[in-house]
Amino acid sequence: MAMDAPEIPVHLRMARDPSDPAVTWWDLGRIDGQCVRIAPGEWSVRVPDMDPEKAPLWRRTRLTGEVPVPVVPVDGWRPALERLRELLPVTDQTWPMAVASLLVSLLPDVPRPMTYFTGEQGTGKSTSARMVLRLIEGPAADLRSMPRDEDDLAVVASAGWTLALDNASGIPPWLSDALCRIITGATTAKRELFSDDDVALITYMRPTILTGIDVGALRGDLAERMLRVELEPISSAARRTERALWQAYGEMLPTVLGGLVELASLVWQELPAARNGLTARPRMADFAELLWSLDRVTGWDSLGTYLGEQDCLVDDVLDADPVASTILSWARASQETQPPGTPWSWHGSSEELLHAITAYRGTDRLGDRWPQTGQVLISRLTRSAPVLRKRGVEWSRWRTKQARGVDVWWAGPSTGLIPPQPSEQEALSIPA
């Protein structure tokens, strides 16, 4: 009977409503089955109908913790979330980023940037990440150490809704690529147990949290998927004991959850307008639409902050890549020698390009970090093309019957995205 019956999808923690994609459900992991239904402009706590045409069906794992039932905030969402901010030592600039990371965790099927808690020693990075994680996953959820290989990472990512990695001091290339896939969606195929010729598919797209003082050199594709949350040093007068901190957190948790879903319902109401209101989109387009909607509700400038952080990460990527930084410096210096209004360009083979930038920089101390062939140089240029483009350098390959090579030219720095500001009438109508 099971083999002949129609297949019904089951969901982990978050799901869209079967009849209305604008409505999302949040499984609280409770024995009584209570879930949060977040619709545009309203939310409620209810036990969903077991009919799969009316509400999603859930699956649970050992990582599906029990979340307290949200309480309707008496004074609105803003004072409720401010109670959480009293415990999180985030900067004023990145507080909207922390709120946005929580909101996008409530959307079940969109790519979302990795939330990176960073700051100097003693700023409470791990504790802050735990508080954000436990809002979504329950009081028993905890951070995990860095995985040994991609198989371990895939198993953990598929079993829990949020992947949280603690105390990263460096991101190796395999982990950087794996995190990019987890953020935007991935499927891992492994041989099915007790079979010889079948496979088991593990599919996941997960909110991801990372903590660390300095993760070292970043690849451009991962940098474009990062959301930096900066933490401030905690003074000795403001520091609390571990017991007092978590006691205060537990007491405010239901109210904070109520404020979060209250804000989510208002943001969900603005999301349709974001499709037309946001005329240009960065790499994480779905997240940019959410930030635009969040700004409409709150009056913040979270989208502008996010784009500014992305611009800073471009410099971090360039500093970590000697090839990209040399190409940029060489092109910029060559452009300065051009007559006003005349863009600089270069035409030649990949080997000639390698010789030109090697002569410009010198590679005595770079060793194997410097490409030894033109083909390796092309590979490095392909990876760094997005960050070079943002700083004004474009390149392309060409081919004829007799030869092939590269064109490099100065196009001018990208102006970036300017988030549309609400009109005066719209600003007056922003909910409190």
PDB file of N, CA, C and O in Angstrom, residues 119-158:
ATOM      1  N   GLY A 119      34.751  39.598  16.003  1.00  0.00           N
ATOM      2  CA  GLY A 119      35.145  40.634  16.952  1.00  0.00           C
ATOM      3  C   GLY A 119      36.405  40.184  17.669  1.00  0.00           C
ATOM      4  O   GLY A 119      36.860  39.053  17.515  1.00  0.00           O
ATOM      5  N   GLU A 120      36.960  41.061  18.459  1.00  0.00           N
ATOM      6  CA  GLU A 120      38.182  40.712  19.171  1.00  0.00           C
ATOM      7  C   GLU A 120      37.887  39.715  20.289  1.00  0.00           C
ATOM      8  O   GLU A 120      36.724  39.393  20.572  1.00  0.00           O
ATOM      9  N   GLN A 121      38.936  39.227  20.899  1.00  0.00           N
ATOM     10  CA  GLN A 121      38.779  38.265  21.989  1.00  0.00           C
ATOM     11  C   GLN A 121      37.970  38.879  23.130  1.00  0.00           C
ATOM     12  O   GLN A 121      38.183  40.011  23.528  1.00  0.00           O
ATOM     13  N   GLY A 122      37.003  38.109  23.648  1.00  0.00           N
ATOM     14  CA  GLY A 122      36.208  38.570  24.767  1.00  0.00           C
ATOM     15  C   GLY A 122      34.953  39.338  24.398  1.00  0.00           C
ATOM     16  O   GLY A 122      34.337  39.967  25.264  1.00  0.00           O
ATOM     17  N   THR A 123      34.553  39.306  23.127  1.00  0.00           N
ATOM     18  CA  THR A 123      33.343  40.025  22.704  1.00  0.00           C
ATOM     19  C   THR A 123      32.100  39.137  22.713  1.00  0.00           C
ATOM     20  O   THR A 123      31.023  39.593  22.328  1.00  0.00           O
ATOM     21  N   GLY A 124      32.241  37.893  23.134  1.00  0.00           N
ATOM     22  CA  GLY A 124      31.063  37.025  23.240  1.00  0.00           C
ATOM     23  C   GLY A 124      30.576  36.477  21.918  1.00  0.00           C
ATOM     24  O   GLY A 124      29.366  36.346  21.713  1.00  0.00           O
ATOM     25  N   LYS A 125      31.484  36.138  21.021  1.00  0.00           N
ATOM     26  CA  LYS A 125      31.084  35.644  19.699  1.00  0.00           C
ATOM     27  C   LYS A 125      30.308  34.328  19.808  1.00  0.00           C
ATOM     28  O   LYS A 125      29.236  34.178  19.227  1.00  0.00           O
ATOM     29  N   SER A 126      30.863  33.369  20.538  1.00  0.00           N
ATOM     30  CA  SER A 126      30.201  32.065  20.646  1.00  0.00           C
ATOM     31  C   SER A 126      28.873  32.184  21.381  1.00  0.00           C
ATOM     32  O   SER A 126      27.873  31.580  20.974  1.00  0.00           O
ATOM     33  N   THR A 127      28.842  32.966  22.441  1.00  0.00           N
ATOM     34  CA  THR A 127      27.601  33.131  23.205  1.00  0.00           C
ATOM     35  C   THR A 127      26.531  33.819  22.369  1.00  0.00           C
ATOM     36  O   THR A 127      25.358  33.419  22.374  1.00  0.00           O
ATOM     37  N   SER A 128      26.910  34.848  21.627  1.00  0.00           N
ATOM     38  CA  SER A 128      25.942  35.542  20.772  1.00  0.00           C
ATOM     39  C   SER A 128      25.407  34.612  19.700  1.00  0.00           C
ATOM     40  O   SER A 128      24.200  34.609  19.397  1.00  0.00           O
ATOM     41  N   ALA A 129      26.289  33.802  19.101  1.00  0.00           N
ATOM     42  CA  ALA A 129      25.841  32.858  18.080  1.00  0.00           C
ATOM     43  C   ALA A 129      24.898  31.819  18.670  1.00  0.00           C
ATOM     44  O   ALA A 129      23.913  31.418  18.029  1.00  0.00           O
ATOM     45  N   ARG A 130      25.169  31.364  19.892  1.00  0.00           N
ATOM     46  CA  ARG A 130      24.275  30.403  20.545  1.00  0.00           C
ATOM     47  C   ARG A 130      22.889  31.009  20.765  1.00  0.00           C
ATOM     48  O   ARG A 130      21.865  30.342  20.576  1.00  0.00           O
ATOM     49  N   MET A 131      22.845  32.263  21.178  1.00  0.00           N
ATOM     50  CA  MET A 131      21.554  32.902  21.424  1.00  0.00           C
ATOM     51  C   MET A 131      20.739  33.007  20.144  1.00  0.00           C
ATOM     52  O   MET A 131      19.534  32.731  20.132  1.00  0.00           O
ATOM     53  N   VAL A 132      21.384  33.385  19.056  1.00  0.00           N
ATOM     54  CA  VAL A 132      20.688  33.468  17.776  1.00  0.00           C
ATOM     55  C   VAL A 132      20.255  32.077  17.315  1.00  0.00           C
ATOM     56  O   VAL A 132      19.129  31.875  16.839  1.00  0.00           O
ATOM     57  N   LEU A 133      21.138  31.092  17.469  1.00  0.00           N
ATOM     58  CA  LEU A 133      20.813  29.722  17.063  1.00  0.00           C
ATOM     59  C   LEU A 133      19.634  29.174  17.855  1.00  0.00           C
ATOM     60  O   LEU A 133      18.721  28.551  17.287  1.00  0.00           O
ATOM     61  N   ARG A 134      19.620  29.393  19.165  1.00  0.00           N
ATOM     62  CA  ARG A 134      18.586  28.802  20.014  1.00  0.00           C
ATOM     63  C   ARG A 134      17.233  29.479  19.849  1.00  0.00           C
ATOM     64  O   ARG A 134      16.211  28.919  20.241  1.00  0.00           O
ATOM     65  N   LEU A 135      17.201  30.673  19.285  1.00  0.00           N
ATOM     66  CA  LEU A 135      15.919  31.267  18.944  1.00  0.00           C
ATOM     67  C   LEU A 135      15.183  30.415  17.910  1.00  0.00           C
ATOM     68  O   LEU A 135      13.956  30.310  17.934  1.00  0.00           O
ATOM     69  N   ILE A 136      15.931  29.814  16.995  1.00  0.00           N
ATOM     70  CA  ILE A 136      15.335  29.041  15.911  1.00  0.00           C
ATOM     71  C   ILE A 136      15.263  27.561  16.253  1.00  0.00           C
ATOM     72  O   ILE A 136      14.283  26.875  15.942  1.00  0.00           O
ATOM     73  N   GLU A 137      16.300  27.033  16.908  1.00  0.00           N
ATOM     74  CA  GLU A 137      16.430  25.588  17.096  1.00  0.00           C
ATOM     75  C   GLU A 137      16.088  25.099  18.497  1.00  0.00           C
ATOM     76  O   GLU A 137      16.086  23.894  18.734  1.00  0.00           O
ATOM     77  N   GLY A 138      15.841  25.999  19.448  1.00  0.00           N
ATOM     78  CA  GLY A 138      15.492  25.553  20.790  1.00  0.00           C
ATOM     79  C   GLY A 138      16.642  25.697  21.766  1.00  0.00           C
ATOM     80  O   GLY A 138      17.814  25.786  21.378  1.00  0.00           O
ATOM     81  N   PRO A 139      16.353  25.704  23.066  1.00  0.00           N
ATOM     82  CA  PRO A 139      17.372  25.967  24.095  1.00  0.00           C
ATOM     83  C   PRO A 139      18.489  24.932  24.173  1.00  0.00           C
ATOM     84  O   PRO A 139      19.529  25.205  24.759  1.00  0.00           O
ATOM     85  N   ALA A 140      18.275  23.734  23.619  1.00  0.00           N
ATOM     86  CA  ALA A 140      19.311  22.703  23.711  1.00  0.00           C
ATOM     87  C   ALA A 140      20.311  22.754  22.560  1.00  0.00           C
ATOM     88  O   ALA A 140      21.302  22.025  22.573  1.00  0.00           O
ATOM     89  N   ALA A 141      20.064  23.581  21.550  1.00  0.00           N
ATOM     90  CA  ALA A 141      20.949  23.624  20.384  1.00  0.00           C
ATOM     91  C   ALA A 141      22.296  24.220  20.757  1.00  0.00           C
ATOM     92  O   ALA A 141      22.399  25.088  21.632  1.00  0.00           O
ATOM     93  N   ASP A 142      23.350  23.770  20.086  1.00  0.00           N
ATOM     94  CA  ASP A 142      24.682  24.264  20.398  1.00  0.00           C
ATOM     95  C   ASP A 142      25.519  24.356  19.130  1.00  0.00           C
ATOM     96  O   ASP A 142      25.183  23.762  18.092  1.00  0.00           O
ATOM     97  N   LEU A 143      26.617  25.097  19.226  1.00  0.00           N
ATOM     98  CA  LEU A 143      27.547  25.238  18.107  1.00  0.00           C
ATOM     99  C   LEU A 143      28.353  23.955  17.931  1.00  0.00           C
ATOM    100  O   LEU A 143      28.488  23.153  18.853  1.00  0.00           O
ATOM    101  N   ARG A 144      28.931  23.790  16.754  1.00  0.00           N
ATOM    102  CA  ARG A 144      29.711  22.598  16.445  1.00  0.00           C
ATOM    103  C   ARG A 144      31.129  22.991  16.051  1.00  0.00           C
ATOM    104  O   ARG A 144      31.373  24.097  15.555  1.00  0.00           O
ATOM    105  N   SER A 145      32.036  22.074  16.271  1.00  0.00           N
ATOM    106  CA  SER A 145      33.415  22.305  15.855  1.00  0.00           C
ATOM    107  C   SER A 145      33.514  22.180  14.340  1.00  0.00           C
ATOM    108  O   SER A 145      32.607  21.659  13.673  1.00  0.00           O
ATOM    109  N   MET A 146      34.625  22.634  13.798  1.00  0.00           N
ATOM    110  CA  MET A 146      34.816  22.586  12.351  1.00  0.00           C
ATOM    111  C   MET A 146      34.845  21.128  11.879  1.00  0.00           C
ATOM    112  O   MET A 146      35.488  20.277  12.510  1.00  0.00           O
ATOM    113  N   PRO A 147      34.156  20.789  10.795  1.00  0.00           N
ATOM    114  CA  PRO A 147      34.095  19.397  10.331  1.00  0.00           C
ATOM    115  C   PRO A 147      35.423  18.924   9.749  1.00  0.00           C
ATOM    116  O   PRO A 147      36.248  19.724   9.289  1.00  0.00           O
ATOM    117  N   ARG A 148      35.607  17.595   9.753  1.00  0.00           N
ATOM    118  CA  ARG A 148      36.834  17.012   9.219  1.00  0.00           C
ATOM    119  C   ARG A 148      36.784  16.861   7.708  1.00  0.00           C
ATOM    120  O   ARG A 148      37.795  16.972   7.030  1.00  0.00           O
ATOM    121  N   ASP A 149      35.598  16.554   7.175  1.00  0.00           N
ATOM    122  CA  ASP A 149      35.471  16.372   5.727  1.00  0.00           C
ATOM    123  C   ASP A 149      34.054  16.725   5.313  1.00  0.00           C
ATOM    124  O   ASP A 149      33.175  17.003   6.138  1.00  0.00           O
ATOM    125  N   GLU A 150      33.810  16.671   4.003  1.00  0.00           N
ATOM    126  CA  GLU A 150      32.521  17.099   3.464  1.00  0.00           C
ATOM    127  C   GLU A 150      31.401  16.132   3.822  1.00  0.00           C
ATOM    128  O   GLU A 150      30.249  16.542   3.967  1.00  0.00           O
ATOM    129  N   ASP A 151      31.703  14.837   3.993  1.00  0.00           N
ATOM    130  CA  ASP A 151      30.668  13.878   4.372  1.00  0.00           C
ATOM    131  C   ASP A 151      30.107  14.195   5.748  1.00  0.00           C
ATOM    132  O   ASP A 151      28.890  14.171   5.970  1.00  0.00           O
ATOM    133  N   ASP A 152      30.984  14.499   6.717  1.00  0.00           N
ATOM    134  CA  ASP A 152      30.522  14.877   8.051  1.00  0.00           C
ATOM    135  C   ASP A 152      29.673  16.145   7.993  1.00  0.00           C
ATOM    136  O   ASP A 152      28.637  16.254   8.662  1.00  0.00           O
ATOM    137  N   LEU A 153      30.109  17.097   7.181  1.00  0.00           N
ATOM    138  CA  LEU A 153      29.376  18.352   7.060  1.00  0.00           C
ATOM    139  C   LEU A 153      27.990  18.120   6.470  1.00  0.00           C
ATOM    140  O   LEU A 153      27.000  18.695   6.922  1.00  0.00           O
ATOM    141  N   ALA A 154      27.885  17.249   5.454  1.00  0.00           N
ATOM    142  CA  ALA A 154      26.607  16.985   4.797  1.00  0.00           C
ATOM    143  C   ALA A 154      25.614  16.329   5.741  1.00  0.00           C
ATOM    144  O   ALA A 154      24.426  16.670   5.754  1.00  0.00           O
ATOM    145  N   VAL A 155      26.083  15.390   6.552  1.00  0.00           N
ATOM    146  CA  VAL A 155      25.189  14.692   7.480  1.00  0.00           C
ATOM    147  C   VAL A 155      24.619  15.662   8.511  1.00  0.00           C
ATOM    148  O   VAL A 155      23.409  15.671   8.784  1.00  0.00           O
ATOM    149  N   VAL A 156      25.477  16.504   9.087  1.00  0.00           N
ATOM    150  CA  VAL A 156      25.017  17.462  10.087  1.00  0.00           C
ATOM    151  C   VAL A 156      24.086  18.494   9.460  1.00  0.00           C
ATOM    152  O   VAL A 156      23.060  18.870  10.046  1.00  0.00           O
ATOM    153  N   ALA A 157      24.417  18.957   8.243  1.00  0.00           N
ATOM    154  CA  ALA A 157      23.599  19.972   7.582  1.00  0.00           C
ATOM    155  C   ALA A 157      22.208  19.442   7.247  1.00  0.00           C
ATOM    156  O   ALA A 157      21.225  20.181   7.320  1.00  0.00           O
ATOM    157  N   SER A 158      22.097  18.170   6.904  1.00  0.00           N
ATOM    158  CA  SER A 158      20.804  17.612   6.529  1.00  0.00           C
ATOM    159  C   SER A 158      19.941  17.291   7.732  1.00  0.00           C
ATOM    160  O   SER A 158      18.714  17.255   7.633  1.00  0.00           O
TER     161      SER A 158
END
